[in-house]
Tab-separated table of N, CA and C in Angstrom:
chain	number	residue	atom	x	y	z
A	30	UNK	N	0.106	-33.813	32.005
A	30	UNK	CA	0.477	-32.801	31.028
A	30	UNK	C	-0.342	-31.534	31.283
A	31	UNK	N	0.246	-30.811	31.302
A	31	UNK	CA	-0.118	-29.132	31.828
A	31	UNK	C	-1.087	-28.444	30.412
A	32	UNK	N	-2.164	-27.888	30.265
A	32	UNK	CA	-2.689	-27.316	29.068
A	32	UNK	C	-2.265	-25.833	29.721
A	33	UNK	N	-2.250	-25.652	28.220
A	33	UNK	CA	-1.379	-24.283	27.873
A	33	UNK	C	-2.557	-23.335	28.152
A	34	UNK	N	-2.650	-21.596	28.668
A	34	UNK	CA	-4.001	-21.092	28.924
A	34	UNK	C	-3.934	-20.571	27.995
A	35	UNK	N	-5.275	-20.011	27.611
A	35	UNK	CA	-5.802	-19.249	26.051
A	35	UNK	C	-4.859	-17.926	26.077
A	36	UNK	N	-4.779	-17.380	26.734
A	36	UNK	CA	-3.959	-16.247	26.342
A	36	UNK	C	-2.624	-16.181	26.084
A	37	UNK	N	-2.075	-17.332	26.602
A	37	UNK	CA	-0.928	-17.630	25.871
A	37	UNK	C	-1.052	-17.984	24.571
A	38	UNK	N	-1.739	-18.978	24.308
A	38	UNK	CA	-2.238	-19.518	23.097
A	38	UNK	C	-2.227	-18.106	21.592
A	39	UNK	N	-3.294	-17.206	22.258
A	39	UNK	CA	-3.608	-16.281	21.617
A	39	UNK	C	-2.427	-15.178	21.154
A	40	UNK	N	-1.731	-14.875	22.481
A	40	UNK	CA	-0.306	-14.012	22.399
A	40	UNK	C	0.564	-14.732	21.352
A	41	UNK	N	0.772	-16.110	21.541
A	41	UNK	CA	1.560	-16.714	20.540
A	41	UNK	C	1.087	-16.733	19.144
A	42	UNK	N	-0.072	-16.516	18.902
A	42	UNK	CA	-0.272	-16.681	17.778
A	42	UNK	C	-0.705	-15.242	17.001
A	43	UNK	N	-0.467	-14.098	17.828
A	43	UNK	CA	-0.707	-13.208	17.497
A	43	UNK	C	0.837	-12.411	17.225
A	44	UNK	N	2.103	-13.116	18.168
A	44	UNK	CA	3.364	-12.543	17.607
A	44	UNK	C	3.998	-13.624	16.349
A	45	UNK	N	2.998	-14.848	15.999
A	45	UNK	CA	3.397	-16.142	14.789
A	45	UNK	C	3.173	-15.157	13.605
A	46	UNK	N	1.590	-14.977	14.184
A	46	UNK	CA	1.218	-13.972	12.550
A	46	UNK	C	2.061	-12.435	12.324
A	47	UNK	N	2.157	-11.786	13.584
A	47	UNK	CA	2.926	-10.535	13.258
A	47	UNK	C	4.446	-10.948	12.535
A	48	UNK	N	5.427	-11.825	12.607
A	48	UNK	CA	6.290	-12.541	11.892
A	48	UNK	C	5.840	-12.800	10.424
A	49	UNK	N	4.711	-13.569	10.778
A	49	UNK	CA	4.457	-13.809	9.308
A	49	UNK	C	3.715	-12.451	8.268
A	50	UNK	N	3.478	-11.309	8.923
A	50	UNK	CA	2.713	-10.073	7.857
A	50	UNK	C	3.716	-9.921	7.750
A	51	UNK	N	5.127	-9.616	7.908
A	51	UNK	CA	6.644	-9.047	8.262
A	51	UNK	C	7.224	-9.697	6.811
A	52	UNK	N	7.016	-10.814	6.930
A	52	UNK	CA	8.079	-11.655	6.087
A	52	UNK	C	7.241	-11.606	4.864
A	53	UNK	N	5.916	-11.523	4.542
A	53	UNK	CA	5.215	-11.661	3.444
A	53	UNK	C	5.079	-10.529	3.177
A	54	UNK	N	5.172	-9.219	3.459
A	54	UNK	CA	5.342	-8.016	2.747
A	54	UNK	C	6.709	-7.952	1.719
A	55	UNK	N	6.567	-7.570	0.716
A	55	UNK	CA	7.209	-7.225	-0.752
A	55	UNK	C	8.457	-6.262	0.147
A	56	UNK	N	9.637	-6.999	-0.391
A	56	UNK	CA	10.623	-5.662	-0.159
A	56	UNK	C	12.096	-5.141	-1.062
A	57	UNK	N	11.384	-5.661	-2.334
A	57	UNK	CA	11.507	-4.829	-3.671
A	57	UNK	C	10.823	-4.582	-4.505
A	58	UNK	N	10.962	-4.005	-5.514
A	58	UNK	CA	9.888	-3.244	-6.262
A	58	UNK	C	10.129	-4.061	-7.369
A	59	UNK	N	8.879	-4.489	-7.754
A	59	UNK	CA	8.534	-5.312	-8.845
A	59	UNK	C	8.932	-4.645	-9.963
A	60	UNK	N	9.020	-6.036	-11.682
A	60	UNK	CA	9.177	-4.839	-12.494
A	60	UNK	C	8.395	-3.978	-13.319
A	61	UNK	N	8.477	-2.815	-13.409
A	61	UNK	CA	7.534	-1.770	-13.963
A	61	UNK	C	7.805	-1.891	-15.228
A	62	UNK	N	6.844	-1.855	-16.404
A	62	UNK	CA	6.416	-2.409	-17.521
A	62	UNK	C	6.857	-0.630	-18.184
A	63	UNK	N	7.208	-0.377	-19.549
A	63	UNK	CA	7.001	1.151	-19.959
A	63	UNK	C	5.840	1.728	-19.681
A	64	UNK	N	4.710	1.195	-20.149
A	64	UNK	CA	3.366	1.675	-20.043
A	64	UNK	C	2.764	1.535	-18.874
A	65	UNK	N	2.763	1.156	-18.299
A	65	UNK	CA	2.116	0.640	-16.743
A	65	UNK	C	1.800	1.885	-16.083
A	66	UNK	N	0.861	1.751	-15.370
A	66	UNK	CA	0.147	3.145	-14.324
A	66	UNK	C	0.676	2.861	-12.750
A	67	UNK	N	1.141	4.085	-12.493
A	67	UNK	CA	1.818	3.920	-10.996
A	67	UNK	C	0.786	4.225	-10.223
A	68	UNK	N	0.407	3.605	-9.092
A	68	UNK	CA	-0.505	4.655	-8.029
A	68	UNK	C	0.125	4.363	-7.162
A	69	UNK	N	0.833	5.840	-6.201
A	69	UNK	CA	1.349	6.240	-5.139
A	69	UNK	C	0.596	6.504	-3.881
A	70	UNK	N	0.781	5.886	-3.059
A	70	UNK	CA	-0.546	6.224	-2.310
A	70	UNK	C	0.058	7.511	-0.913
A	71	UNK	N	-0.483	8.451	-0.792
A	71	UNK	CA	-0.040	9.476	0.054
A	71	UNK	C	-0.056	8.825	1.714
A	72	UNK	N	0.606	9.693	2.087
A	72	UNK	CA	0.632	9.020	3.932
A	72	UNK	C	2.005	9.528	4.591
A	73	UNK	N	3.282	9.107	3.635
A	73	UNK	CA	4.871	9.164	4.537
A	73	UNK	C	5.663	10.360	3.462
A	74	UNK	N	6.267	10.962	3.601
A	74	UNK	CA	6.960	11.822	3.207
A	74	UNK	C	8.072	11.090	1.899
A	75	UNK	N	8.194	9.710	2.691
A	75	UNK	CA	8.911	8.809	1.569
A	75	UNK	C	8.356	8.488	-0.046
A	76	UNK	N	7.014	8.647	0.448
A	76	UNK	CA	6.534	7.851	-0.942
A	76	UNK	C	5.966	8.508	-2.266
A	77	UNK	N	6.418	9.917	-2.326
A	77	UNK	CA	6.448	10.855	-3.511
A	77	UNK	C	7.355	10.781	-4.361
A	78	UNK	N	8.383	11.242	-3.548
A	78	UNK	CA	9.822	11.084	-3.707
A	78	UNK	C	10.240	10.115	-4.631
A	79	UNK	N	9.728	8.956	-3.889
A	79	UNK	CA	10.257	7.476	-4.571
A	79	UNK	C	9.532	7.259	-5.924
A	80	UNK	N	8.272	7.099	-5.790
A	80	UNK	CA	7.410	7.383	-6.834
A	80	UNK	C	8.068	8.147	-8.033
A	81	UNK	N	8.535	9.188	-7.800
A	81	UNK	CA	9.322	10.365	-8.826
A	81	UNK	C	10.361	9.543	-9.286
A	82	UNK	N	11.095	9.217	-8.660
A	82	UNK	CA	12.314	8.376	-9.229
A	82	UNK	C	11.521	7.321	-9.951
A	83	UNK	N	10.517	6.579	-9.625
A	83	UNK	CA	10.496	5.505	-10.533
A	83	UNK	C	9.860	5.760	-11.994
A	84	UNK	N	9.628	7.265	-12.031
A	84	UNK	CA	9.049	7.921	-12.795
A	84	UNK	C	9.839	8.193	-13.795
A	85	UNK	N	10.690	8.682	-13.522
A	85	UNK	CA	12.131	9.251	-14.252
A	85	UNK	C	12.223	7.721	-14.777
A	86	UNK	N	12.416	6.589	-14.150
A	86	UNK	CA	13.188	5.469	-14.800
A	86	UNK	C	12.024	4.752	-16.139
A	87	UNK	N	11.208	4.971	-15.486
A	87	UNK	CA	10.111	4.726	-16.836
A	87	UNK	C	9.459	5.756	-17.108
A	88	UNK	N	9.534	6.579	-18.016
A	88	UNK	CA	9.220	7.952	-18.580
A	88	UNK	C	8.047	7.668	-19.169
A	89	UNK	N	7.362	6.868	-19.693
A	89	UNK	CA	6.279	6.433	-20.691
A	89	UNK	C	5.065	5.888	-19.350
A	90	UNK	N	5.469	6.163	-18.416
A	90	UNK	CA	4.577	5.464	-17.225
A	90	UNK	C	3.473	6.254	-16.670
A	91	UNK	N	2.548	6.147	-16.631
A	91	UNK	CA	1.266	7.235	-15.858
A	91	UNK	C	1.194	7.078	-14.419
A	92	UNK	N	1.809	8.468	-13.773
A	92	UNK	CA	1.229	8.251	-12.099
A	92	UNK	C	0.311	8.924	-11.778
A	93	UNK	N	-0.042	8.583	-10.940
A	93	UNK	CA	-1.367	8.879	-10.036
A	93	UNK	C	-0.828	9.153	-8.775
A	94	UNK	N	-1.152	9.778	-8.007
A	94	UNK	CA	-1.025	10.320	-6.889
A	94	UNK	C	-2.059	9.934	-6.039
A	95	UNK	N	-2.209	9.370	-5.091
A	95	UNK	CA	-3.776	9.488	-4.447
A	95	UNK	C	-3.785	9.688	-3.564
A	96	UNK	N	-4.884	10.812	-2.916
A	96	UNK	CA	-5.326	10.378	-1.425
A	96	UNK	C	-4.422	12.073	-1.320
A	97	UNK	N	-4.001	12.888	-1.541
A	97	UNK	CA	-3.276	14.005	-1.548
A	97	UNK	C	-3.581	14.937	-0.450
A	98	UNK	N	-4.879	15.118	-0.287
A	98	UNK	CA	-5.218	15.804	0.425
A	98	UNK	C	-5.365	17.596	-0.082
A	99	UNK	N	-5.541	17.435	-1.238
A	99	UNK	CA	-5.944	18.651	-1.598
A	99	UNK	C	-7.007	18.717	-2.446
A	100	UNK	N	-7.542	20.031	-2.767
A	100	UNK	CA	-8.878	20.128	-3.104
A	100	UNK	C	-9.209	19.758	-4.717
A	101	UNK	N	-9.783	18.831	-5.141
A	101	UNK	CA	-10.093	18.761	-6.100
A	101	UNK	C	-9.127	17.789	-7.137
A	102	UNK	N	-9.470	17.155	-8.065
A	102	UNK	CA	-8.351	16.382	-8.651
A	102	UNK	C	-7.513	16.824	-9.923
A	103	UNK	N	-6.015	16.691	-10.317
A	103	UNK	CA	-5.749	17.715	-11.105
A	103	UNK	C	-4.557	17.230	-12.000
A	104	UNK	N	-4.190	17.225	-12.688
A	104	UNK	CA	-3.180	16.614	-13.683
A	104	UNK	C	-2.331	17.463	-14.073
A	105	UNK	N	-1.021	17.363	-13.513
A	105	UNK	CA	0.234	18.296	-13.228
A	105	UNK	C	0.891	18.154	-14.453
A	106	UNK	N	0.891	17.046	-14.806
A	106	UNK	CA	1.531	16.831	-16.540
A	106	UNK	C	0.687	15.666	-17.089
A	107	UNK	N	0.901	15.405	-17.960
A	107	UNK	CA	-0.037	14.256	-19.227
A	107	UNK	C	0.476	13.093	-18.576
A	108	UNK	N	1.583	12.715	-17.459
A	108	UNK	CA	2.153	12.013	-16.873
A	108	UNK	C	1.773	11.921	-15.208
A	109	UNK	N	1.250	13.067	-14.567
A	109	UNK	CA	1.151	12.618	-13.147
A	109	UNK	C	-0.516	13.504	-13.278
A	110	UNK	N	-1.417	12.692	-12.048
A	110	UNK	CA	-2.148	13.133	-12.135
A	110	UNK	C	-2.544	12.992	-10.625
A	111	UNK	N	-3.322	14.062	-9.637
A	111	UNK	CA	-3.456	13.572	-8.651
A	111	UNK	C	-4.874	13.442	-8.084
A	112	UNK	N	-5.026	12.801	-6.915
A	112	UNK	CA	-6.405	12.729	-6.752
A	112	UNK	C	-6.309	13.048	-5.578
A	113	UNK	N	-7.228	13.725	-4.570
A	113	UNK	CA	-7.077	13.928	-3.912
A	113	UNK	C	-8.474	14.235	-2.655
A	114	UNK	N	-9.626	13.388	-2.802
A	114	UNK	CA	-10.539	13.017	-2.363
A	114	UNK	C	-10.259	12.721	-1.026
A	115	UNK	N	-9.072	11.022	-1.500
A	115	UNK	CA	-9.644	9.626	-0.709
A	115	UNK	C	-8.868	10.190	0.874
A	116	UNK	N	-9.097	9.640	1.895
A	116	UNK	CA	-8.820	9.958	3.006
A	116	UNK	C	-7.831	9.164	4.195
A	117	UNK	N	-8.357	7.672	3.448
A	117	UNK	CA	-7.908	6.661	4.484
A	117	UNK	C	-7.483	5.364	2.824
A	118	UNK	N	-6.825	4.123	3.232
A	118	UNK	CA	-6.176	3.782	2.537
A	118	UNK	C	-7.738	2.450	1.792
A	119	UNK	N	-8.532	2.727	2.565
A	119	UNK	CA	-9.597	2.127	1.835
A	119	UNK	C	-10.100	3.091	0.542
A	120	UNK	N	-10.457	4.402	1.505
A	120	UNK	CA	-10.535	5.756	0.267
A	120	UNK	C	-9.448	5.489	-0.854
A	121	UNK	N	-8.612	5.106	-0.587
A	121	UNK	CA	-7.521	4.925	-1.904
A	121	UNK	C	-7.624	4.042	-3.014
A	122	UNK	N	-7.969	2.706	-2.006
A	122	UNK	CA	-8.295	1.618	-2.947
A	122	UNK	C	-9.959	1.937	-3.932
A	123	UNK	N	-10.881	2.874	-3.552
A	123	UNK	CA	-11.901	2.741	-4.364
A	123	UNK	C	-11.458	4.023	-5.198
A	124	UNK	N	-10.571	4.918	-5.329
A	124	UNK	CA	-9.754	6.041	-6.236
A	124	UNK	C	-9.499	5.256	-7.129
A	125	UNK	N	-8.510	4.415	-6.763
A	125	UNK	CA	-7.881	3.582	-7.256
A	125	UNK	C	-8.843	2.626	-8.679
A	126	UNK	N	-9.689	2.093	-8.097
A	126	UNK	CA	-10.886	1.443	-8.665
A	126	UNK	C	-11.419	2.255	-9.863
A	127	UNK	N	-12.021	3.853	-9.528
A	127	UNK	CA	-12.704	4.396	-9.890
A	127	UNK	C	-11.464	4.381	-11.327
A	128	UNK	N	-10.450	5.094	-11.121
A	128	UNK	CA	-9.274	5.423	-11.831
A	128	UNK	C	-9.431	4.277	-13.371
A	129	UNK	N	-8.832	2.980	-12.403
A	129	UNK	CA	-8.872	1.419	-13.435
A	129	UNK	C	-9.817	1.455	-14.431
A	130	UNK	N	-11.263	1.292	-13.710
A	130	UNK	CA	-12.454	1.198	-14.722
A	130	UNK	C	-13.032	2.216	-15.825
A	131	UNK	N	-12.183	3.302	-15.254
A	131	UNK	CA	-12.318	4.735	-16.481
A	131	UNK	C	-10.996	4.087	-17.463
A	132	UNK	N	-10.218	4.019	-16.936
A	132	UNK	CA	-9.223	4.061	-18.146
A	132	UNK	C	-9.076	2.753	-18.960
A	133	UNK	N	-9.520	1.604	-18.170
A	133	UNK	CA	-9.342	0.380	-18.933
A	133	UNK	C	-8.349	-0.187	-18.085
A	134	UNK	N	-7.664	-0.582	-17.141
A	134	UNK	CA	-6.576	-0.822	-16.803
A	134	UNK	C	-6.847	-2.128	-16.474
A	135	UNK	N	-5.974	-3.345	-16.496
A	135	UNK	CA	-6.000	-4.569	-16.239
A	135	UNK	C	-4.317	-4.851	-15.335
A	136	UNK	N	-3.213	-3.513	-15.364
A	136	UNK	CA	-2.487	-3.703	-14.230
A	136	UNK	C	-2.250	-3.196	-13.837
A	137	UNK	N	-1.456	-2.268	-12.573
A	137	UNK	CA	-1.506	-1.448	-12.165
A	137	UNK	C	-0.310	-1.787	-10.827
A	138	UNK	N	0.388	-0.797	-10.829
A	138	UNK	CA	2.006	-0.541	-9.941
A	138	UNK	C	1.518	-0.049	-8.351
A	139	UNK	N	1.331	-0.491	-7.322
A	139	UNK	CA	0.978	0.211	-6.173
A	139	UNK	C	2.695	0.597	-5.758
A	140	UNK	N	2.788	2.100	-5.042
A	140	UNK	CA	4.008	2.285	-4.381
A	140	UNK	C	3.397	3.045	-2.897
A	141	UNK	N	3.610	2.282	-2.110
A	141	UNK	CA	3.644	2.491	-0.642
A	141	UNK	C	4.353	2.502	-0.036
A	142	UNK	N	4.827	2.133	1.269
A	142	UNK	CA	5.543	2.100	2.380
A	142	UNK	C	5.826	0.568	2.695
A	143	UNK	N	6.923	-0.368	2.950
A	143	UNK	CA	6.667	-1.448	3.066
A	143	UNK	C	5.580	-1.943	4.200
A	144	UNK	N	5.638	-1.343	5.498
A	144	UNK	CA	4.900	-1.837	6.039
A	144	UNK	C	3.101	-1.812	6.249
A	145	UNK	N	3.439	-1.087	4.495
A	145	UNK	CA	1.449	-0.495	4.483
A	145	UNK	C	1.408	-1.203	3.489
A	146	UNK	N	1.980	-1.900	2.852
A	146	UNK	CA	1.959	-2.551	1.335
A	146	UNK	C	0.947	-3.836	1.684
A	147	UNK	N	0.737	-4.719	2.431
A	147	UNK	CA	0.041	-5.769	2.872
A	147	UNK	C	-1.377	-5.123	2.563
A	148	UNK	N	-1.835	-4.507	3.904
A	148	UNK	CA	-3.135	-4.120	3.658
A	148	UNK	C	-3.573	-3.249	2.666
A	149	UNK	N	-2.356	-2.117	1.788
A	149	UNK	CA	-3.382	-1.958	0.711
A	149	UNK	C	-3.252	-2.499	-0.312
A	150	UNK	N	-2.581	-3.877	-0.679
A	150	UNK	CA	-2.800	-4.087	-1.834
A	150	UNK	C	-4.080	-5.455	-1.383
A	151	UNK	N	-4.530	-5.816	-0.182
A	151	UNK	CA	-5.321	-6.126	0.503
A	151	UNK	C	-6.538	-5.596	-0.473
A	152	UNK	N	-6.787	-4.337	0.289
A	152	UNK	CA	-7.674	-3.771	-0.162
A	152	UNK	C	-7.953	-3.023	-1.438
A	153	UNK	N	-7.197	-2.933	-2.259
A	153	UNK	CA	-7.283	-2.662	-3.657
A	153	UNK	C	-7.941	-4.435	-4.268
A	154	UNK	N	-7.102	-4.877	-4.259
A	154	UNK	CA	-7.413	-6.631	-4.472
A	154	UNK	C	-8.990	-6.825	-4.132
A	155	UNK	N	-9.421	-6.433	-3.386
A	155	UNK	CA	-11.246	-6.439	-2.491
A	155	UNK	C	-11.923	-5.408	-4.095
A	156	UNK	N	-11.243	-4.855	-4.274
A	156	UNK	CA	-12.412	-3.509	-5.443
A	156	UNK	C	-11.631	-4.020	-6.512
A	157	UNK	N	-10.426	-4.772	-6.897
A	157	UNK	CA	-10.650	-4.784	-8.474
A	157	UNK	C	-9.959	-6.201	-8.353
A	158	UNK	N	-10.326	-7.260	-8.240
A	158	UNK	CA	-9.870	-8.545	-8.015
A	158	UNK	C	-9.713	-9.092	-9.500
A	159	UNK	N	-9.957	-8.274	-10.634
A	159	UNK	CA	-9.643	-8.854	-12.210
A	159	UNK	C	-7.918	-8.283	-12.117
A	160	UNK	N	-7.945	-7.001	-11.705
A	160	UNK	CA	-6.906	-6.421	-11.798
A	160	UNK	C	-5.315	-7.051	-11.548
A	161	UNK	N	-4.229	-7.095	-12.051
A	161	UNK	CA	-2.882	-7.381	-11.550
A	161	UNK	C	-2.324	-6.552	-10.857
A	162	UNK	N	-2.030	-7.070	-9.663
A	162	UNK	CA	-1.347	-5.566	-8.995
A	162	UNK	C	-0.085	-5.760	-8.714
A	163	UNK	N	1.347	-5.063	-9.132
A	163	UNK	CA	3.042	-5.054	-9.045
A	163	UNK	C	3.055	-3.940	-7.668
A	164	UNK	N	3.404	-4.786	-7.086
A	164	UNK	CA	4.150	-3.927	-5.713
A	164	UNK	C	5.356	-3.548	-5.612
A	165	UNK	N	5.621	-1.871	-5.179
A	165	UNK	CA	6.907	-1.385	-5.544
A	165	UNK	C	6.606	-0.819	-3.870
A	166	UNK	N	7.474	-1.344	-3.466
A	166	UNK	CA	7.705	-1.147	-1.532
A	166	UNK	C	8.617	-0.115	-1.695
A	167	UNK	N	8.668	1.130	-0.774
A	167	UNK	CA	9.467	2.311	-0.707
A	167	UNK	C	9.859	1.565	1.036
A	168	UNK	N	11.226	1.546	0.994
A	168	UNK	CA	11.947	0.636	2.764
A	168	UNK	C	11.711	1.762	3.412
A	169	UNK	N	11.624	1.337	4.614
A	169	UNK	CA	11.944	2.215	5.703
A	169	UNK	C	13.245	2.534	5.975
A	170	UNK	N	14.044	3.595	5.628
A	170	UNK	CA	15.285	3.758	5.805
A	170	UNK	C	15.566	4.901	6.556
A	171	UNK	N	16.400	4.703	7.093
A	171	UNK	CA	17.129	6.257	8.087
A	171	UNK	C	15.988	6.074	9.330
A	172	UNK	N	15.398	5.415	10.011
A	172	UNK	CA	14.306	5.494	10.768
A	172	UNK	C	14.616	4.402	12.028
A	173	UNK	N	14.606	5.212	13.215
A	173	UNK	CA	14.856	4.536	14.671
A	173	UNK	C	13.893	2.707	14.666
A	174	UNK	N	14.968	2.187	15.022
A	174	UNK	CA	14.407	0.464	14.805
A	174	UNK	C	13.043	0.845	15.489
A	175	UNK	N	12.851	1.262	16.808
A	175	UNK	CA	11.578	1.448	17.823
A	175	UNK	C	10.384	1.867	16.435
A	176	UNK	N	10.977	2.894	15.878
A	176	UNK	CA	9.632	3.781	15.092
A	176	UNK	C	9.184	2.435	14.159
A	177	UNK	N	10.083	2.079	13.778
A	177	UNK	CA	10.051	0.976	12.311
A	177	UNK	C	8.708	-0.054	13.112
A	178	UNK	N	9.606	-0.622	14.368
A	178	UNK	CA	9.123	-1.821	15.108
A	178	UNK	C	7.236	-1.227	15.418
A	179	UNK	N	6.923	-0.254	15.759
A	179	UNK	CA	5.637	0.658	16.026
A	179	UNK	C	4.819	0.282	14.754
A	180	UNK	N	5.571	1.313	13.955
A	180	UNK	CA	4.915	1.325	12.088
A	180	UNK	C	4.101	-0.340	12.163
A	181	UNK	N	5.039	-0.895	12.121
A	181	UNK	CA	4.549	-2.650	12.124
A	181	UNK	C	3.360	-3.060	12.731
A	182	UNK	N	4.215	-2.861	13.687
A	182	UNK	CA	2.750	-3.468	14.754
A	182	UNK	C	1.551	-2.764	14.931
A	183	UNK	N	1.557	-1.407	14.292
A	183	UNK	CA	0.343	-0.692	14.100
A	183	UNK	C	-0.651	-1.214	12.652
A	184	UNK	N	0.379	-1.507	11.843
A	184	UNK	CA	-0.439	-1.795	10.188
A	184	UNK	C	-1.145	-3.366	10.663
A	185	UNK	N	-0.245	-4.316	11.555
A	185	UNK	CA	-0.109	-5.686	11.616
A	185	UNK	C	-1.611	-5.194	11.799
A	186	UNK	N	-2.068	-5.263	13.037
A	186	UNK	CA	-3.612	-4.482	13.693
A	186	UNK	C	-4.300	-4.297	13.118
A	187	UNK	N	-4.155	-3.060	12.259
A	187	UNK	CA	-4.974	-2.518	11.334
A	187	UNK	C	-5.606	-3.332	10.150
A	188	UNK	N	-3.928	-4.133	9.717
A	188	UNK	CA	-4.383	-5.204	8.774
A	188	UNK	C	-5.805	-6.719	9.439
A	189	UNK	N	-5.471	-7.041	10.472
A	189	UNK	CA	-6.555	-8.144	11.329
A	189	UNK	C	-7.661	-7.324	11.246
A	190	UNK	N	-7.532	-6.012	11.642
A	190	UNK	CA	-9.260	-5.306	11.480
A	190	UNK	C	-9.935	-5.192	10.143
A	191	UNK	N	-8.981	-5.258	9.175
A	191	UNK	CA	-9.462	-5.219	7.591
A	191	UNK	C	-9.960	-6.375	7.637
A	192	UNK	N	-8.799	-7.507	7.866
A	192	UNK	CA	-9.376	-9.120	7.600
A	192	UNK	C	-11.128	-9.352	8.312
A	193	UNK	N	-11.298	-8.590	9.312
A	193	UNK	CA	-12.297	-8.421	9.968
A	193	UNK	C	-13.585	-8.174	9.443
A	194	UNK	N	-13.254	-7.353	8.197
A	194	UNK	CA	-13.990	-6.438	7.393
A	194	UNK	C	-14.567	-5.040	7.429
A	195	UNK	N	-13.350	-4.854	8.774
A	195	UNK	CA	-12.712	-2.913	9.356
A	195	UNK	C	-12.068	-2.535	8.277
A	196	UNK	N	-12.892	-1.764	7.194
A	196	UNK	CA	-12.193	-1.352	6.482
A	196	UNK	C	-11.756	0.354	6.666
A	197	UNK	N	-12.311	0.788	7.088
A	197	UNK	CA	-11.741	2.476	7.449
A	197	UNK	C	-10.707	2.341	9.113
A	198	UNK	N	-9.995	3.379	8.995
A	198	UNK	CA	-9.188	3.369	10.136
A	198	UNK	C	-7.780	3.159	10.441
């Protein structure tokens, strides 16, 4: 009987798990409560947008914006508020944190990108592990299979370097 060499071993189990981050990412949006706090996390052009709509559908809902990239943090209505510090999606998750423990929050709506939804609710989960977190996945739509297939296999990565305890990057 022939033994299999490690790098096969390893390749296989590195396209088992990329299957499996794939299939265990959220790919509908949980349900949003009236009161519930949205945090949108900045990055894709998609996930404002979407955010807004889910805004409109629950009017009584507080969003947050994070990670914006602009100077200073600022509250556009009594309803959206943005932050705009954090840098990287770890920076988000301790916004995020900071946000919870000021206001009292015990749940909280993440809306990302599906294929970023793994590692940050990953890493939100690491800074407020009392917390409940509802995942509202924004799909990848209108987008070349190649780009989609990339997106993936870039977060898949990124996500093993978190598990690692790579949390920036």
């Amino acid at each position: 009987m022939r033994i299999l060499s490690p790098s096969l071993i390893l390749i296989s189990c590195f396209v088992m798990g990329g299957l499996m981050f794939k299939t265990m990412a959220p790919t509908r949006c949980s349900t949003i409560l009236p009161d519930d706090s949205i945090f949108v996390l900045t990055g894709d052009i998609r996930r404002i947008p979407f955010a807004m709509r889910q805004l409109r559908q629950h009017p009584d809902a507080d969003l947050y914006i994070i990670g914006a990239g602009m100077q200073g943090s600022y509250e556009m209505t009594k309803k959206v508020t943005i932050e705009s510090k954090s840098k990287s999606t770890y920076e988000n998750a301790l916004a995020i944190k900071e946000i919870a423990i000021k206001t009292g929050l015990d749940r909280i709506v993440v809306i990302t990108t599906e294929d970023h939804m793994n590692r940050a609710v990953y890493l939100i989960k690491q800074e407020l592990p009392q917390v409940e977190i509802v995942t509202c996945p924004v799909p990848l739509t209108g987008m070349p299979t190649t780009k989609r297939l990339e997106r993936w296999g870039i977060e898949y990565i990124k996500y093993i370097a978190t598990m690692f305890g790579i949390k920036e990057g």
